[in-house]
Amino acid sequence: MSRRWISLHEYQSKKILHENNLNVQRFQVVDTPEDAFKAGQELMNTIAKELVIKAQILAGGRGKGTFDSGLKGGVKLTKDPKEAQKIVKQMVKYRLVTKQTPKEGVEVQKVMVAEALDIARETYLAILLDRAYGGAVLMGSPCGGVDIEEVAEKTPDQIYTTPIDPVRGMQKEQAHDMAVKLGFKDKLANEVLINFDAKLSFDDNAKFRQQNVFDQEDTSESDQREVEATQAGLNYIGLQGNIGCLVNGAGLAMGTMDIIKLHGGQPANFLDVGGGVKEEQVLDAFKILFNDSQVKAVLVNIFGGIVNCAIIANGIVKACQKLGLKIPLVVRLQGTNMDEARKILQNSALPITAENDFEQAAIKVCSM
């Protein structure tokens, strides 16, 4: 809906790799310091010589992040299970701030306790969707995956890409060529290849055939307004302004945000109710807008081609009656059944400002 993809946590991604016969280091996922101690003991008593403790959030840059507990770094090494317990105590339920998180950080719910490996060298390998190519691209670098962004910036010649034909798929010679570029020229007689880090993302369009993957989605780090909108079948993206927008059609929604900014306002969101909107969805949309403390006024801008303006009007009235209209509301309805829709608004006796002209509607909401 509003988000076009989901990302899995590292431990979830590694589980999928393991299920597909790809090597990962052994690990356990914990959510309490006590469980971290037990996991550390078990790993150290069996196969591990050292432990790596990794906070599980969806953002990158964990190793250089900072917790509001005072702990520095979301990735830690230790040989002592008791020390692992102390580390996890400063991670779980605390917020981790990295270069990729919001400024307030993200609360850590789970931590991965894994065997630390003696790494001879690191490489980077990914399959990405490339808009320029119009399909999947195999991307790799022999310079390691920890600071791949820095590699791309400073030594772009060390980043190799190979387009994958969407019909033929990945070819053996393409895989061999990439392996050579990554430094794998001979058989791995004296080396073990381990997927030390992993991040998998899935497009929403794959949900109907990847339901088991989408069931693993962690929405705790997402904008809860977007989560609610997705559940209601609405397209919503939160912004930083104070004028809420409810529009049908992505193009009109972007145009509405533009004209609000043109007249000195700041849109609080992108909200496209779509062409098949129902009254209940209008109510859901207003719940999201009215529950947003930064929203000081709302502009409804509807062009009724497929959309029936009367349905929108009924939804607006029911939403305002049920939720209470406590902030200024400007409504512009044009198109199918617009006359009936305007009568519905007038007969409601609600303090709604109706406007026929697009620009005048924007001017009014910006002045409120």
Coordinates of C-alpha atoms in Angstrom, one line a residue:
M1 CA 0.0 0.0 0.0
S2 CA 1.8 3.1 1.2
R3 CA 5.0 1.1 1.5
R4 CA 6.0 -0.9 -1.5
W5 CA 8.2 -3.4 0.3
I6 CA 9.0 -5.0 3.7
S7 CA 12.4 -5.7 5.1
L8 CA 13.2 -8.6 7.4
H9 CA 15.5 -8.5 10.4
E10 CA 19.0 -10.0 10.1
Y11 CA 18.1 -13.2 12.0
Q12 CA 15.0 -13.7 9.9
S13 CA 17.0 -13.2 6.7
K14 CA 19.7 -15.7 7.9
K15 CA 17.0 -18.3 8.7
I16 CA 15.8 -18.1 5.1
L17 CA 19.3 -18.5 3.8
H18 CA 19.9 -21.5 6.1
E19 CA 16.7 -23.1 4.9
N20 CA 18.0 -22.8 1.4
N21 CA 21.3 -24.5 2.2
L22 CA 23.5 -21.4 2.5
N23 CA 26.0 -21.3 5.4
V24 CA 25.4 -18.8 8.2
Q25 CA 27.0 -18.8 11.6
R26 CA 25.1 -20.4 14.4
F27 CA 23.0 -18.1 16.6
Q28 CA 20.1 -17.6 19.0
V29 CA 17.7 -14.8 19.2
V30 CA 16.9 -13.5 22.7
D31 CA 14.8 -10.7 24.3
T32 CA 16.0 -10.8 27.9
P33 CA 19.5 -10.6 29.5
E34 CA 18.9 -14.0 31.2
D35 CA 18.3 -15.7 27.9
A36 CA 21.4 -14.0 26.5
F37 CA 23.5 -15.6 29.2
K38 CA 22.0 -19.0 28.5
A39 CA 22.5 -18.6 24.7
G40 CA 26.1 -17.5 25.3
Q41 CA 26.8 -20.4 27.6
E42 CA 25.4 -22.9 25.1
L43 CA 27.3 -21.5 22.2
M44 CA 30.6 -21.2 24.1
N45 CA 30.3 -24.8 25.5
T46 CA 29.7 -26.2 22.0
I47 CA 31.2 -24.5 19.0
A48 CA 32.0 -20.8 19.7
K49 CA 35.4 -19.4 20.7
E50 CA 33.9 -15.9 21.0
L51 CA 30.4 -14.3 20.9
V52 CA 29.1 -11.5 18.8
I53 CA 26.1 -9.6 20.2
K54 CA 24.0 -7.8 17.5
A55 CA 21.0 -5.6 18.2
Q56 CA 18.2 -6.4 15.8
I57 CA 16.7 -3.4 14.1
L58 CA 15.9 -2.8 10.4
A59 CA 18.2 0.2 10.0
G60 CA 21.8 -0.1 9.1
G61 CA 24.9 1.4 10.8
R62 CA 24.3 -0.5 14.0
G63 CA 28.0 -1.0 14.8
K64 CA 28.6 2.7 15.1
G65 CA 25.3 3.5 16.8
T66 CA 24.5 4.7 20.3
F67 CA 21.9 3.6 22.8
D68 CA 20.1 5.9 25.2
S69 CA 21.3 3.5 27.9
G70 CA 24.8 4.9 27.3
L71 CA 26.1 1.8 25.5
K72 CA 28.2 2.6 22.4
G73 CA 27.7 0.3 19.4
G74 CA 24.9 -2.1 18.5
V75 CA 27.4 -4.9 17.7
K76 CA 29.7 -6.2 20.5
L77 CA 32.2 -9.0 20.9
T78 CA 32.8 -11.0 24.1
K79 CA 34.1 -14.4 25.3
D80 CA 32.1 -14.2 28.5
P81 CA 28.4 -15.2 28.7
K82 CA 28.0 -13.0 31.8
E83 CA 29.3 -10.1 29.8
A84 CA 26.9 -10.9 27.0
Q85 CA 24.1 -10.7 29.7
K86 CA 25.3 -7.2 30.7
I87 CA 25.5 -6.0 27.1
V88 CA 22.0 -7.3 26.3
K89 CA 20.7 -5.6 29.4
Q90 CA 21.8 -2.3 27.9
M91 CA 20.3 -3.1 24.6
V92 CA 16.8 -4.5 25.0
K93 CA 14.0 -1.9 25.5
Y94 CA 16.5 0.9 24.9
R95 CA 16.6 3.1 21.8
L96 CA 19.4 2.7 19.3
V97 CA 20.4 5.7 17.2
T98 CA 22.3 5.2 13.9
K99 CA 22.8 7.1 10.7
Q100 CA 19.8 5.4 9.2
T101 CA 17.3 5.7 12.1
P102 CA 15.1 8.7 13.0
K103 CA 16.8 11.1 15.4
E104 CA 15.0 9.6 18.4
G105 CA 16.3 6.1 17.4
V106 CA 14.6 2.8 17.4
E107 CA 13.7 0.6 20.4
V108 CA 15.5 -2.7 20.3
Q109 CA 13.2 -5.7 21.0
K110 CA 15.4 -8.6 20.1
V111 CA 19.1 -9.3 20.1
M112 CA 21.1 -12.0 18.2
V113 CA 23.7 -13.9 20.1
A114 CA 25.9 -15.7 17.6
E115 CA 29.3 -17.4 17.3
A116 CA 31.9 -14.9 16.3
L117 CA 34.0 -16.0 13.3
D118 CA 37.6 -15.5 12.3
I119 CA 37.1 -13.6 9.1
A120 CA 39.9 -13.9 6.5
R121 CA 38.3 -11.5 4.1
E122 CA 34.9 -10.0 3.4
T123 CA 33.0 -9.6 0.1
Y124 CA 29.7 -8.1 -0.7
L125 CA 27.0 -9.6 -2.9
A126 CA 23.4 -8.5 -3.5
I127 CA 20.6 -8.8 -6.0
L128 CA 18.8 -5.5 -6.5
L129 CA 16.0 -4.1 -8.6
D130 CA 17.5 -1.5 -10.9
R131 CA 15.0 1.1 -12.3
A132 CA 17.5 2.1 -15.1
Y133 CA 17.8 -1.5 -16.3
G134 CA 14.1 -2.3 -15.6
G135 CA 15.0 -5.6 -13.8
A136 CA 17.2 -7.4 -11.3
V137 CA 20.9 -6.7 -11.2
L138 CA 23.6 -8.8 -9.5
M139 CA 25.9 -6.5 -7.6
G140 CA 29.2 -7.4 -5.9
S141 CA 32.4 -6.1 -4.5
P142 CA 35.6 -7.8 -3.2
C143 CA 36.0 -5.0 -0.7
G144 CA 33.6 -6.2 1.9
G145 CA 30.1 -5.5 3.0
V146 CA 30.5 -3.5 6.2
D147 CA 31.1 -0.1 4.7
I148 CA 29.8 -0.8 1.2
E149 CA 28.4 2.7 0.9
E150 CA 31.9 4.1 1.4
V151 CA 33.4 1.7 -1.2
A152 CA 30.8 2.9 -3.7
E153 CA 31.7 6.5 -3.0
K154 CA 35.5 6.3 -2.8
T155 CA 36.3 3.4 -5.1
P156 CA 33.3 2.8 -7.5
D157 CA 35.6 0.7 -9.8
Q158 CA 35.4 -1.9 -7.1
I159 CA 31.6 -2.3 -7.5
Y160 CA 30.6 -4.8 -10.2
T161 CA 27.2 -5.1 -11.7
T162 CA 25.6 -7.7 -14.0
P163 CA 22.0 -7.3 -15.4
I164 CA 19.9 -10.4 -15.0
D165 CA 17.6 -11.2 -17.9
P166 CA 14.0 -11.4 -16.5
V167 CA 13.1 -14.2 -18.9
R168 CA 16.3 -16.3 -19.0
G169 CA 17.2 -15.7 -15.3
M170 CA 20.6 -15.9 -13.8
Q171 CA 23.1 -17.7 -16.1
K172 CA 25.9 -19.9 -14.8
E173 CA 28.5 -17.9 -16.7
Q174 CA 27.3 -14.7 -15.1
A175 CA 27.6 -16.3 -11.6
H176 CA 31.1 -17.6 -12.5
D177 CA 32.2 -14.2 -13.8
M178 CA 31.0 -12.4 -10.6
A179 CA 32.7 -15.1 -8.4
V180 CA 36.0 -14.4 -10.2
K181 CA 35.6 -10.6 -9.7
L182 CA 35.0 -11.2 -6.0
G183 CA 38.2 -13.2 -5.7
F184 CA 36.9 -16.7 -5.7
K185 CA 39.2 -18.2 -8.4
D186 CA 39.8 -21.6 -7.1
K187 CA 38.0 -24.3 -5.1
L188 CA 37.4 -23.4 -1.5
A189 CA 39.7 -26.1 -0.3
N190 CA 41.0 -24.3 2.8
E191 CA 38.3 -21.7 3.2
V192 CA 34.7 -21.8 4.4
L193 CA 32.2 -19.4 2.9
I194 CA 29.8 -17.9 5.4
N195 CA 27.0 -15.4 4.9
F196 CA 28.0 -13.3 7.9
D197 CA 25.4 -10.6 7.4
A198 CA 22.1 -10.7 5.5
K199 CA 19.2 -8.4 4.6
L200 CA 16.2 -9.5 2.6
S201 CA 13.5 -7.2 1.3
F202 CA 10.3 -8.2 -0.5
D203 CA 8.0 -6.2 -2.8
D204 CA 4.4 -6.0 -1.7
N205 CA 3.3 -7.4 -5.1
A206 CA 4.9 -10.7 -4.0
K207 CA 2.6 -11.0 -0.9
F208 CA 0.1 -13.4 -2.6
R209 CA 2.8 -16.0 -3.1
Q210 CA 5.1 -15.2 -0.2
Q211 CA 2.5 -15.0 2.6
N212 CA 4.8 -16.9 5.0
V213 CA 7.4 -14.2 4.6
F214 CA 5.0 -11.3 5.0
D215 CA 3.7 -12.9 8.2
Q216 CA 7.1 -12.2 9.7
E217 CA 7.0 -8.4 9.1
D218 CA 7.9 -6.4 12.2
T219 CA 5.8 -3.2 12.1
S220 CA 7.0 -1.9 15.4
E221 CA 9.6 0.2 13.7
S222 CA 7.2 1.6 11.1
D223 CA 5.2 4.8 11.1
Q224 CA 2.1 3.6 12.9
R225 CA 0.0 5.9 10.7
E226 CA 1.2 4.1 7.7
V227 CA 0.5 0.7 9.3
E228 CA -3.1 1.8 10.0
A229 CA -3.5 3.1 6.5
T230 CA -2.2 -0.1 5.0
Q231 CA -4.7 -2.1 7.0
A232 CA -7.5 0.1 5.8
G233 CA -6.5 -0.2 2.2
L234 CA -5.3 3.4 2.0
N235 CA -2.1 4.9 0.5
Y236 CA -0.5 7.0 3.1
I237 CA 3.0 8.6 3.7
G238 CA 3.6 10.8 6.7
L239 CA 5.3 14.1 6.3
Q240 CA 6.4 16.9 8.7
G241 CA 3.8 19.6 8.0
N242 CA 0.6 20.6 9.7
I243 CA -2.0 20.5 6.9
G244 CA -3.6 17.1 6.5
C245 CA -4.6 16.1 3.0
L246 CA -7.2 13.6 1.8
V247 CA -7.2 13.2 -1.9
N248 CA -8.1 10.6 -4.6
G249 CA -5.4 9.7 -7.1
A250 CA -1.6 10.0 -6.7
G251 CA -1.2 12.7 -9.2
L252 CA -3.9 14.9 -7.7
A253 CA -2.4 14.2 -4.2
M254 CA 1.0 15.4 -5.3
G255 CA -0.5 18.4 -7.0
T256 CA -2.5 19.2 -3.8
M257 CA 0.7 19.1 -1.7
D258 CA 2.5 21.3 -4.2
I259 CA -0.2 24.0 -4.2
I260 CA -0.3 24.0 -0.4
K261 CA 3.4 24.7 -0.3
L262 CA 3.0 27.3 -3.0
H263 CA 0.7 29.2 -0.7
G264 CA 2.9 29.0 2.3
G265 CA 1.5 25.8 3.9
Q266 CA 3.2 22.5 4.8
P267 CA 1.5 19.2 4.0
A268 CA 1.4 16.7 6.9
N269 CA 0.9 13.7 4.7
F270 CA 0.3 12.1 1.3
L271 CA -3.1 10.3 1.5
D272 CA -4.7 8.7 -1.6
V273 CA -8.0 7.0 -0.9
G274 CA -8.1 5.5 -4.4
G275 CA -10.9 5.0 -6.9
G276 CA -12.9 2.4 -5.1
V277 CA -13.1 4.1 -1.8
K278 CA -15.9 3.2 0.6
E279 CA -17.4 5.3 3.5
E280 CA -15.7 3.2 6.1
Q281 CA -12.3 4.0 4.5
V282 CA -13.1 7.7 4.6
L283 CA -13.7 7.3 8.3
D284 CA -10.4 5.4 8.7
A285 CA -8.6 8.2 6.8
F286 CA -10.0 10.8 9.1
K287 CA -9.1 8.8 12.2
I288 CA -5.5 8.9 11.0
L289 CA -5.6 12.6 10.3
F290 CA -7.4 13.6 13.5
N291 CA -5.2 11.5 15.7
D292 CA -2.1 13.2 14.3
S293 CA -1.3 16.0 16.8
Q294 CA 0.7 17.9 14.2
V295 CA -2.3 18.3 11.9
K296 CA -3.9 21.8 12.5
A297 CA -6.2 21.8 9.4
V298 CA -7.4 19.4 6.8
L299 CA -8.0 19.8 3.0
V300 CA -10.2 17.2 1.2
N301 CA -9.7 17.5 -2.5
I302 CA -11.7 15.0 -4.6
F303 CA -12.1 14.7 -8.4
G304 CA -15.0 12.3 -8.9
G305 CA -14.3 10.3 -12.0
I306 CA -14.5 6.8 -10.7
V307 CA -15.1 8.1 -7.2
N308 CA -18.6 9.0 -6.2
C309 CA -18.5 12.4 -4.4
A310 CA -21.6 11.5 -2.4
I311 CA -19.8 8.5 -0.8
I312 CA -17.0 10.9 0.2
A313 CA -19.4 13.4 1.6
N314 CA -21.3 10.8 3.6
G315 CA -18.0 9.5 4.9
I316 CA -16.8 13.0 5.9
V317 CA -20.1 13.7 7.8
K318 CA -20.0 10.3 9.6
A319 CA -16.3 10.8 10.5
C320 CA -16.8 14.3 11.9
Q321 CA -19.9 13.2 13.8
K322 CA -18.2 10.2 15.3
L323 CA -14.7 11.6 15.9
G324 CA -15.6 15.3 16.5
L325 CA -14.5 18.1 14.2
K326 CA -12.0 20.1 16.3
I327 CA -9.9 21.6 13.6
P328 CA -10.7 23.6 10.4
L329 CA -11.8 21.4 7.4
V330 CA -11.9 22.6 3.8
V331 CA -13.6 20.3 1.3
R332 CA -13.5 20.5 -2.5
L333 CA -15.7 18.0 -4.4
Q334 CA -15.8 18.0 -8.2
G335 CA -17.2 15.4 -10.5
T336 CA -19.7 12.5 -10.1
N337 CA -22.7 13.4 -7.9
M338 CA -21.0 16.6 -6.7
D339 CA -24.3 18.4 -6.3
E340 CA -25.7 15.7 -4.1
A341 CA -22.4 15.6 -2.2
R342 CA -22.5 19.4 -1.5
K343 CA -26.1 19.1 -0.2
I344 CA -25.0 16.3 2.2
L345 CA -22.3 18.6 3.6
Q346 CA -24.7 21.6 3.9
N347 CA -27.5 19.6 5.6
S348 CA -25.0 18.2 8.1
A349 CA -24.8 21.6 9.8
L350 CA -21.1 20.9 10.5
P351 CA -18.6 23.8 10.3
I352 CA -17.1 22.6 7.1
T353 CA -15.7 25.1 4.6
A354 CA -16.8 24.1 1.1
E355 CA -14.9 25.4 -2.0
N356 CA -15.2 24.7 -5.7
D357 CA -12.0 26.2 -6.9
F358 CA -8.8 24.2 -6.3
E359 CA -6.5 27.1 -5.6
Q360 CA -9.0 28.9 -3.4
A361 CA -9.3 25.8 -1.4
A362 CA -5.6 25.7 -0.8
I363 CA -5.5 29.4 0.0
K364 CA -8.2 29.0 2.6
V365 CA -6.7 26.0 4.4
C366 CA -3.3 27.7 4.5
S367 CA -4.8 30.7 6.1
M368 CA -6.6 28.8 8.9

